Coordinates of C-alpha atoms and ligand atoms in Angstrom, one line a residue:
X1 CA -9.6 26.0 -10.6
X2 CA -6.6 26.6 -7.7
X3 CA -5.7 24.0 -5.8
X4 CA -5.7 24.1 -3.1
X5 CA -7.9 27.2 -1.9
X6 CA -9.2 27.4 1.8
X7 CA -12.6 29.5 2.3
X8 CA -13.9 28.4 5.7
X9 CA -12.0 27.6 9.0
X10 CA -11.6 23.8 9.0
X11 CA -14.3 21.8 9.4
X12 CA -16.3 24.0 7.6
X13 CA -19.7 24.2 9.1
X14 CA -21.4 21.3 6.9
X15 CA -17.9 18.9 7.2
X16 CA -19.0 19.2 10.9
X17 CA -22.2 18.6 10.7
X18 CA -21.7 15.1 9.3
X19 CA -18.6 14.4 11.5
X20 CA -21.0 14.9 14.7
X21 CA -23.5 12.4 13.3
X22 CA -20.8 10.2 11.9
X23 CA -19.5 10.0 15.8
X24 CA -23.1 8.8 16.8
X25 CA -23.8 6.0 14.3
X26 CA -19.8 5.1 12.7
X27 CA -17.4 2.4 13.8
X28 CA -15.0 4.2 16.1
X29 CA -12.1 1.9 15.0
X30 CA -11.5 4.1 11.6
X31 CA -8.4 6.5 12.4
X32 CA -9.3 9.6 10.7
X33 CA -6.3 12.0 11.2
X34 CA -7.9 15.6 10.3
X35 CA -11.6 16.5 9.1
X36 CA -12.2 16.0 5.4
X37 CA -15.4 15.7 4.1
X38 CA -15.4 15.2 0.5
X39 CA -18.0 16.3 -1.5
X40 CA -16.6 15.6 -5.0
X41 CA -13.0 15.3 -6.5
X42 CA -10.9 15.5 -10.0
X43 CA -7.4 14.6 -11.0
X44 CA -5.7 15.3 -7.7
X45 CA -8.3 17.9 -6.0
X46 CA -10.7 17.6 -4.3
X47 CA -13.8 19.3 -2.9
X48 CA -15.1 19.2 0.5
X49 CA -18.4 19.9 1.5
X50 CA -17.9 23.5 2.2
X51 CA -16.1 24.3 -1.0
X52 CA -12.5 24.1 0.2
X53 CA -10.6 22.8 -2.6
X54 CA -7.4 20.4 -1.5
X55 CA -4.6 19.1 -3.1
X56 CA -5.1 15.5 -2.9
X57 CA -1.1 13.8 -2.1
X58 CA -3.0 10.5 0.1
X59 CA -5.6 9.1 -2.8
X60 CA -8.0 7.5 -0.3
X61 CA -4.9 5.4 1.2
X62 CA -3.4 5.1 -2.4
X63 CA -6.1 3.9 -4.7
X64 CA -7.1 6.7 -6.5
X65 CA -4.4 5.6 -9.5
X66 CA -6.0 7.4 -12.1
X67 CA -7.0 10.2 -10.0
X68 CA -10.3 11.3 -8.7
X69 CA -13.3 9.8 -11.5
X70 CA -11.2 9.9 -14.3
X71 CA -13.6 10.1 -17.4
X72 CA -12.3 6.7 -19.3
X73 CA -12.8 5.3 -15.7
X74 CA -16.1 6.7 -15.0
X75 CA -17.9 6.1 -19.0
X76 CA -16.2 2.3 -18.8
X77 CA -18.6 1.7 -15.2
X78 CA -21.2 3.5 -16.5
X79 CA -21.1 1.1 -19.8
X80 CA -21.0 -2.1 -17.8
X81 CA -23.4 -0.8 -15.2
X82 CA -26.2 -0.3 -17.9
X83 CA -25.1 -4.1 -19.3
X84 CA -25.5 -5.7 -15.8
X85 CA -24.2 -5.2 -12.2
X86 CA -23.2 -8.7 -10.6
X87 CA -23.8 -12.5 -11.8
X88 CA -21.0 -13.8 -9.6
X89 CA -17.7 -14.7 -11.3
X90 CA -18.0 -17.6 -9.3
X91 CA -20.9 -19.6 -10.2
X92 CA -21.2 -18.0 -14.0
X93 CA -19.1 -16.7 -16.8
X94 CA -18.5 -13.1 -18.1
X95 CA -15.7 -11.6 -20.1
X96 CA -14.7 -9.1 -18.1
X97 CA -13.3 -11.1 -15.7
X98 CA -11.5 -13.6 -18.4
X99 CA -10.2 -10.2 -19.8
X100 CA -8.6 -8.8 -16.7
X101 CA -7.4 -12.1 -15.9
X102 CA -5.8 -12.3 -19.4
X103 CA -4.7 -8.7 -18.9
X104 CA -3.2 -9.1 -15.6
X105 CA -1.2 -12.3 -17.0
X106 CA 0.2 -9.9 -19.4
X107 CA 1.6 -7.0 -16.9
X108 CA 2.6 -9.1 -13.5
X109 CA 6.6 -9.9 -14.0
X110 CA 6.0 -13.8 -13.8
X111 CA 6.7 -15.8 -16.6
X112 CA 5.1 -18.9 -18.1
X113 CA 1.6 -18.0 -17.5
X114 CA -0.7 -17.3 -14.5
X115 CA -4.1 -17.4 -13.2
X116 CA -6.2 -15.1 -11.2
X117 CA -8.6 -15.7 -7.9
X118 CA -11.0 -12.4 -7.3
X119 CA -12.1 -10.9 -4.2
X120 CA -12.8 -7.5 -3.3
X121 CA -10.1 -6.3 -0.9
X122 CA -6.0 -6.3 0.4
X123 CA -7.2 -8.7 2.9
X124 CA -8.9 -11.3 1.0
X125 CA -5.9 -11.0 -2.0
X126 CA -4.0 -12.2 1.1
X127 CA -6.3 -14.7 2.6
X128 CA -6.5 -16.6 -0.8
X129 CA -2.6 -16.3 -1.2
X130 CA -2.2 -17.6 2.4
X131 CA -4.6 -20.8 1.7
X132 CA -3.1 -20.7 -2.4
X133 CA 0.4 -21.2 -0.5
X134 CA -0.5 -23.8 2.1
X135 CA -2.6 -25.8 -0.2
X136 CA -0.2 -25.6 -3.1
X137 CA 3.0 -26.9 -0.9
X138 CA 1.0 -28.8 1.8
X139 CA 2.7 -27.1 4.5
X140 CA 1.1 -25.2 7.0
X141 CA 3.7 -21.9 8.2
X142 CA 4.4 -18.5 6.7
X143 CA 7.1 -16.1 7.7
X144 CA 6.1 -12.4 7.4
X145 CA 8.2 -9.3 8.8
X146 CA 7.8 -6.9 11.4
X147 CA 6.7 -3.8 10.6
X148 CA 4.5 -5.4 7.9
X149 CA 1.0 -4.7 7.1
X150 CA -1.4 -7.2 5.5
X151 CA -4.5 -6.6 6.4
X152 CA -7.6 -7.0 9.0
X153 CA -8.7 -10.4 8.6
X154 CA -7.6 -12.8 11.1
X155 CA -5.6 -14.7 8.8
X156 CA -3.6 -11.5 7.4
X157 CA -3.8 -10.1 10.8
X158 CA -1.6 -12.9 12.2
X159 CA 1.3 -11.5 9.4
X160 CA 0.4 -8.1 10.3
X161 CA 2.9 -6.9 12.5
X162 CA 2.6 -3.0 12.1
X163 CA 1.1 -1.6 15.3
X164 CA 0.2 -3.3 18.5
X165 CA -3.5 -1.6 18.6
X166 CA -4.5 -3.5 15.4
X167 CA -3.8 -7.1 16.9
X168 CA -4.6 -6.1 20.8
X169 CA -7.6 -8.1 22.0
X170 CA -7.9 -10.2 18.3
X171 CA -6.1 -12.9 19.8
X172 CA -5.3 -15.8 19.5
X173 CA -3.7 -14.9 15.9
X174 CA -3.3 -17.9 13.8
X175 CA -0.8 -20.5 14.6
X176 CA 2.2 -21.0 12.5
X177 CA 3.2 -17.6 11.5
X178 CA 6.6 -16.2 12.1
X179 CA 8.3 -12.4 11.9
X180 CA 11.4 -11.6 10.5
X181 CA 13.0 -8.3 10.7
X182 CA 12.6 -5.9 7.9
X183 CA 15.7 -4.0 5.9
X184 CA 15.1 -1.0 7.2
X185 CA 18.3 1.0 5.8
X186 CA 17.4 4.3 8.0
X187 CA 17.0 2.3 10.7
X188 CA 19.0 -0.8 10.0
X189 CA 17.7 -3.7 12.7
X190 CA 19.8 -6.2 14.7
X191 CA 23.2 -3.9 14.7
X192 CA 23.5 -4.0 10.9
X193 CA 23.7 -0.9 8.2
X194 CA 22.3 0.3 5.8
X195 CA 24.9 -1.7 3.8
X196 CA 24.8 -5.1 5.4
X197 CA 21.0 -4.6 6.4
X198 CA 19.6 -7.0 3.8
X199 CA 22.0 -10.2 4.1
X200 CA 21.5 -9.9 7.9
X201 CA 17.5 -9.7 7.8
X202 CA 18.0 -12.6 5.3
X203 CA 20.5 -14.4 7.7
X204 CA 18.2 -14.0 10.4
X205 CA 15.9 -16.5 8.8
X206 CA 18.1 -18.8 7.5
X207 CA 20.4 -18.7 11.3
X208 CA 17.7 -17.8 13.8
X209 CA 13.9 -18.9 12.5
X210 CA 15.1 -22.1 10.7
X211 CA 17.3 -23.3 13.4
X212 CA 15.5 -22.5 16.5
X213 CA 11.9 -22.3 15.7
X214 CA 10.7 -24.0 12.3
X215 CA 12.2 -26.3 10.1
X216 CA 12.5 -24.8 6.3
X217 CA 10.3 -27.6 4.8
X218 CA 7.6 -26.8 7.1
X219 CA 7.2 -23.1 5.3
X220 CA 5.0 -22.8 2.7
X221 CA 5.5 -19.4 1.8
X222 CA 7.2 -16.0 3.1
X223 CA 5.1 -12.3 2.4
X224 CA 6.9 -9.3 1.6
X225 CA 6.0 -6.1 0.8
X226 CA 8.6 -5.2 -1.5
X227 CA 8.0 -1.1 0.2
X228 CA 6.9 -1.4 3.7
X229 CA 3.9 0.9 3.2
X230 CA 1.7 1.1 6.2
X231 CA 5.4 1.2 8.1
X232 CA 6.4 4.0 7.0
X233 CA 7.1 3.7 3.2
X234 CA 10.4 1.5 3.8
X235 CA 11.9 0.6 0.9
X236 CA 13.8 -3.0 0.8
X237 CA 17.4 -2.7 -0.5
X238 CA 17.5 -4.3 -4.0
X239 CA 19.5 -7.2 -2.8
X240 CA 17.3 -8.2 0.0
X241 CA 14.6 -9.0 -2.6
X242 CA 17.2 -11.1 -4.2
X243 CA 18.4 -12.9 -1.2
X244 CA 15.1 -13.6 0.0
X245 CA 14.4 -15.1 -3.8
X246 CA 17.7 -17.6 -3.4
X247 CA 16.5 -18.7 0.4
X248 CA 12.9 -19.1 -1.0
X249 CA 14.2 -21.6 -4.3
X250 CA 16.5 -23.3 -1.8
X251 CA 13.7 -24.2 0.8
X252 CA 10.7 -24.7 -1.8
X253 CA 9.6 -22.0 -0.2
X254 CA 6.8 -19.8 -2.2
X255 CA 8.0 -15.9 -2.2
X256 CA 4.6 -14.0 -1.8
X257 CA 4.7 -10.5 -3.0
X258 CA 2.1 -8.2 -1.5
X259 CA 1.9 -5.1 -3.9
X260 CA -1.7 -4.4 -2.7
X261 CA 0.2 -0.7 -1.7
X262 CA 2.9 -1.0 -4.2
X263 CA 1.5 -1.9 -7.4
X264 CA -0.3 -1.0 -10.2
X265 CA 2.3 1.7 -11.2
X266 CA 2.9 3.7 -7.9
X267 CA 6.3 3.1 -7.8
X268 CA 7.1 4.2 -11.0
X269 CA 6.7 0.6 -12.7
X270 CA 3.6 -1.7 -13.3
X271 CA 4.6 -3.6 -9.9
X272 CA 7.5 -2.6 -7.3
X273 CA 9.5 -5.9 -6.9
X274 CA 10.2 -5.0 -10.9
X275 CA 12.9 -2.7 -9.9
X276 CA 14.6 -5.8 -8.4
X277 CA 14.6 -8.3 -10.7
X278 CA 12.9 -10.5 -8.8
X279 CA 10.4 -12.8 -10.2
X280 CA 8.1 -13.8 -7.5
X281 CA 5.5 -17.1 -7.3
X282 CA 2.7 -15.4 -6.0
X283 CA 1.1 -12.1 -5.9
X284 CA -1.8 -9.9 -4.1
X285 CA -3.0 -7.0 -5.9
X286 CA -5.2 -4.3 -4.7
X287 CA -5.5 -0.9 -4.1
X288 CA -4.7 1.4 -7.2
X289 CA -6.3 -1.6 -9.7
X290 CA -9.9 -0.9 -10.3
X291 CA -8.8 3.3 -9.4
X292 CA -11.7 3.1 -6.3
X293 CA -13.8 0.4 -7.2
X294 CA -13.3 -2.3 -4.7
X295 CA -11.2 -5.4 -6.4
X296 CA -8.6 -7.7 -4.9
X297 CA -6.6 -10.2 -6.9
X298 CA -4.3 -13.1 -5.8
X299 CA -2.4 -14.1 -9.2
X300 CA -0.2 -17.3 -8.9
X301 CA 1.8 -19.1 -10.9
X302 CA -0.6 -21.2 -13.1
X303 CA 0.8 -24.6 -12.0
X304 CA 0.1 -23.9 -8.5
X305 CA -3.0 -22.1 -9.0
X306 CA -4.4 -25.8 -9.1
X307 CA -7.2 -26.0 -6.3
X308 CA -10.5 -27.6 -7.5
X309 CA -14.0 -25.9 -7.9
X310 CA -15.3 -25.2 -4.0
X311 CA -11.9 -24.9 -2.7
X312 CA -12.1 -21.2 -2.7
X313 CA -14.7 -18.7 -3.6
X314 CA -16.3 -15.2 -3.2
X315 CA -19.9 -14.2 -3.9
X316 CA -18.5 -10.3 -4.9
X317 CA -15.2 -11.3 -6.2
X318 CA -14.6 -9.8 -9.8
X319 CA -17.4 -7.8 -10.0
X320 CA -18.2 -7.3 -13.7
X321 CA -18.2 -3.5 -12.9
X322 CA -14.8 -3.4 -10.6
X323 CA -13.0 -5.6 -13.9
X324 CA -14.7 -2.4 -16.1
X325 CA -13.0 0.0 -13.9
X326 CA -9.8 -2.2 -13.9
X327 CA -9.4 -2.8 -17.7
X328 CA -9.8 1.1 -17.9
X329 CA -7.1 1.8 -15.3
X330 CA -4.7 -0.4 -16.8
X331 CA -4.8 1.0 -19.9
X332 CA -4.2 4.3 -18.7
X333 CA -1.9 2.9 -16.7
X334 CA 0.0 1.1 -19.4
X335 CA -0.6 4.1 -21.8
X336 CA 0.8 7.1 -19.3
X337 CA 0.6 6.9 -15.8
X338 CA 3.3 4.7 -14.9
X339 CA 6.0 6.7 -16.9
X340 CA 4.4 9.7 -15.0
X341 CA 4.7 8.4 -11.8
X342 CA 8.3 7.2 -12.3
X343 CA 8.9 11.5 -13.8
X344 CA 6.8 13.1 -11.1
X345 CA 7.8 10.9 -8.6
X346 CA 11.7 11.9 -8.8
X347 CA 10.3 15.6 -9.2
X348 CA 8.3 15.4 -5.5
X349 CA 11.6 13.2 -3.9
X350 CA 14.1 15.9 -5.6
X351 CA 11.6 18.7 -4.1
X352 CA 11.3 16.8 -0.5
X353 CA 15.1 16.0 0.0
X354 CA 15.8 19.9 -0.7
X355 CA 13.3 20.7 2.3
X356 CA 15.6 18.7 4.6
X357 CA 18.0 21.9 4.6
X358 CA 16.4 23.8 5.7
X359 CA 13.8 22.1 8.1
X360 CA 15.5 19.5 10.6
X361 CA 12.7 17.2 11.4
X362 CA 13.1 15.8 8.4
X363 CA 15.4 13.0 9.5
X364 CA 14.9 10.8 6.0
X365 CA 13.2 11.1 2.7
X366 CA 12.7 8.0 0.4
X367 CA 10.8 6.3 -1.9
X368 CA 10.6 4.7 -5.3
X369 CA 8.0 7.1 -8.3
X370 CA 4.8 8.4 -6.5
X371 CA 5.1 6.3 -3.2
X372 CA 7.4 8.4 -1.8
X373 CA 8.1 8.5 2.4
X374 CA 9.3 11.6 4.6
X375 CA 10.3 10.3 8.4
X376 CA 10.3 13.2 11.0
X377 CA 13.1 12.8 13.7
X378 CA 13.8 15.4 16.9
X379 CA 17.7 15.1 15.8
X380 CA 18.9 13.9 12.9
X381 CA 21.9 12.0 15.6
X382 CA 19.7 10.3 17.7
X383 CA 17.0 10.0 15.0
X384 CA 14.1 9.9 18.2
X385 CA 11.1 9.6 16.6
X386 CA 8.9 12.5 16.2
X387 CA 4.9 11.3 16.3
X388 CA 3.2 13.7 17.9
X389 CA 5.3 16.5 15.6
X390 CA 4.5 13.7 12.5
X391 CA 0.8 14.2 13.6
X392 CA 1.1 17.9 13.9
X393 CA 2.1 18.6 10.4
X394 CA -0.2 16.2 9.0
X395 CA -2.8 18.1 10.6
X396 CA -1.3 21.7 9.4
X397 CA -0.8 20.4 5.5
X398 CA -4.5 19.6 6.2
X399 CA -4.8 23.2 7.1
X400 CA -3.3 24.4 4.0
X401 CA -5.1 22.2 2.1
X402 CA -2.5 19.6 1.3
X403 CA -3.8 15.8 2.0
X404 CA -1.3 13.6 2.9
X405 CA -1.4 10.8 5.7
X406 CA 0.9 9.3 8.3
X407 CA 2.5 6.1 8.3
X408 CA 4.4 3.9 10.7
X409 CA 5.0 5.8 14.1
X410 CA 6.7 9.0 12.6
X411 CA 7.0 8.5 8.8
X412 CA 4.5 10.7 6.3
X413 CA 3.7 9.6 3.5
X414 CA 2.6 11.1 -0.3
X415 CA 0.6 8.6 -2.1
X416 CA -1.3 10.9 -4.9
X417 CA -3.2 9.8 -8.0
X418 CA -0.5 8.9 -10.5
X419 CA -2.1 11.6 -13.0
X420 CA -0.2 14.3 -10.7
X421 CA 1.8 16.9 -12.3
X422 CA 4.8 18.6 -12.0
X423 CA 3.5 22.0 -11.1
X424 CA 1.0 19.8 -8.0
X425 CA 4.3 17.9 -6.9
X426 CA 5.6 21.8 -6.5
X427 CA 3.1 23.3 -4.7
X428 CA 3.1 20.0 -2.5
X429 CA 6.6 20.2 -1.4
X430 CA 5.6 23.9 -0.9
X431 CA 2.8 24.0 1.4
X432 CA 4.5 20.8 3.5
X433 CA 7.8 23.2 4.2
X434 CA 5.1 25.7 5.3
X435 CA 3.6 23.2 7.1
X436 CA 7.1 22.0 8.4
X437 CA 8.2 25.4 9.8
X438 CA 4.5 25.8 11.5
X439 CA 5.3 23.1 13.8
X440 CA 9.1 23.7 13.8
X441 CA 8.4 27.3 15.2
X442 CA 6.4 25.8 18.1
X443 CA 9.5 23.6 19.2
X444 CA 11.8 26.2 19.7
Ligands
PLP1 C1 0.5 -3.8 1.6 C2 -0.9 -4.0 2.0 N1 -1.4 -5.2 2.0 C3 -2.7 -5.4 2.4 C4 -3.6 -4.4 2.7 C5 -5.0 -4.6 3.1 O1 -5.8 -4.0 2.1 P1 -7.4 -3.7 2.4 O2 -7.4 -2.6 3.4 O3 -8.0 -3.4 1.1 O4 -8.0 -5.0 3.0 C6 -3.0 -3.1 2.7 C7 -3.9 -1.9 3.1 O5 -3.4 -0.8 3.4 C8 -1.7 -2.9 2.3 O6 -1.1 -1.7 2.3

């Protein structure tokens, strides 16, 4: 099979049929940037209902880790589905949620042991980290950063601080939480760079927040994506991490590390803050874990992790048939995919940076393995954003039959399946410099 191969104009006759009755009876709150209607998928392609084959660079907003039903994935379901679908990890016992707990204590880069609290989403990993944190320390205010996204739920909505549109008319958010800026190094905030960036974001807590607004042993916990990935695949200098880690240990502080994006291998290790050193006390897990199954997973230190039964609960949390899909995925994980995410990864940045020379609305490419960030700019001096231009390629990759999405106003991002190869990441780059010069052509 090539990937990708376009036979109809786009949507294909059937994709629009289902569109048109999706606009009669779906939420209109789902932002769906171009027409795909997927039919089936493998690997990194996948088929829509028309027969156009794409190459698949977005991995249904980064889950797909393993790639579209990867057979271990698919026969380890299938196994526990014809054992039993749901008992409720909650109220009863079953091993497959004692063995990804026991797994997940072996891969998450805290030491001295941890425990795990199931539910099925980003949002409610961060919702049982937020009440974790507050019960564990007894204090009741969080610091998050702007540009950070979190989730829908009104408690991860109130650290949310991504676009306006997914906070307008939610109000009031909770009370208590507080935004930081974000070490943005193309974009440094507050009159730093890219250099100093990370100290000053720091400093801005420790000088501005804690003096003026809320008193250090009144925080019980700061969240940090370690890469901004709904903003625009941002990744934190090395040293903010670090920073942050010190402020955290001074304070009492909990450091909350959401890797619902960033995890499971995507960044070319098991979890992103790895590259930094940085041990953290609490973690939310998502995304990439169960490879499409929905799972979410607050893991804490085990000490902290000290609530007692009825505290916190979920009927679907750790369903037996997500853990199946999550005990596969890690394995494959552990056994491959990470080490080809970190290879493939440097491959797609390597193939993405040498675009910028000849295409200048590439203002910045960055990234760390297979989460990897391009942001568009109208001149690389200025560095004005370029949305509708970011929206524009997105839509002619589409086209071409390249499926990547948009992040943060002007950034797009590549999140494929980690199984992607070398000779995908090349007809990637490819068909986005085609993509590129479409739009670059109408500009002049
Ligand atoms: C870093 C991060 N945290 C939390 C979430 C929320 O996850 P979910 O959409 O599964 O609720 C997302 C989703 O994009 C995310 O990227």
């Amino acid at each position: 099979m090539t990937t990708p191969q376009i036979k109809t104009p786009l949507p294909g006759p059937n994709a629009k049929a289902i569109i048109d009755r999706d606009k009669l009876v779906v939420s209109p709150s789902y932002t769906r940037g171009y027409p795909l209607v997927i039919a089936s998928g493998t690997g990194s392609s996948v088929e829509d209902v028309d027969g156009n084959i794409f190459l698949d660079c977005a991995a249904g907003i980064a889950v797909n880790s393993t790639g579209h039903s990867h057979p271990a994935v698919v026969k380890a379901i299938t196994d526990q589905a014809q054992k039993f679908l749901h008992m409720s990890g909650t109220d009863f016992y079953y091993e497959p949620q004692v063995r990804l707990a026991e797994e997940l204590a072996s891969i998450v880069p805290i030491q001295g042991g941890v425990r795990s609290f199931f539910g099925n989403s980003g949002t409610e990993a961060i919702e049982a980290c937020l009440k974790l944190t507050r019960y564990a320390t007894g204090r009741q205010n969080v610091i998050a950063f702007l540009g950070a996204f979190h989730g829908r739920t009104m408690g991860s909505l109130s650290l949310t601080a991504s676009k306006a549109i997914q906070r307008r008319g939610f109000g009031p958010m909770l009370p208590g939480v507080y935004h930081a800026p974000y070490p943005d190094r193309y974009r440094a905030p507050l009159g730093s760079t890219a250099e100093s960036c990370a100290a000053v974001c720091v400093d801005f807590i420790e000088h501005q927040l804690f003096t003026h607004l809320v008193s250090p042993d009144e925080v019980a916990a700061i969240f940090v994506e370690p890469i901004q990935g709904e903003g625009g695949y941002i990744v934190a200098p090395d040293e903010f991490l670090q920073r942050l880690r010190e402020l955290t240990m001074k304070h009492g502080i909990l450091l909350v590390a959401d890797e619902v994006q960033s995890g499971m291998g995507r960044s070319g290790k098991m979890f992103a803050i790895e590259h930094t050193g940085v041990e953290p006390d609490v973690m939310a897990i998502a995304k990439g874990i169960a490879s499409g199954l929905p799972l979410g997973v607050a893991v804490a230190r085990a000490g902290l992790m000290a609530w007692p039964p009825g505290a916190h609960a979920s009927t679907f949390g750790g369903n037996p048939v997500s853990c199946a899909a999550a005990l596969a995925t890690i394995a494959l994980l552990k056994d491959q995919l990470v080490a080809n995410a970190a290879d493939v990864g440097a491959h797609l940045m390597a193939g993405l940076k040498a675009l910028a020379d000849a295409h200048p609305l590439i203002g910045d490419v960055r990234g760390r393995g297979l989460m990897v960030g391009v942001e568009l700019v109208r001149d690389r001096q200025t560095k004005e954003r370029a949305t509708t231009e970011r929206d524009a390629v997105v839509t002619a990759a589409f086209m071409r039959g390249l499926l990547v999405l948009g992040a943060g106003k002007n950034a797009i991002r590549f999140s494929p399946p980690l199984v992607l190869t070398r000779g995908e990441a090349e007809t990637a780059v490819r068909i986005f410099g085609e993509a590129l010069g479409e739009i670059e052509a109408t500009r002049r």
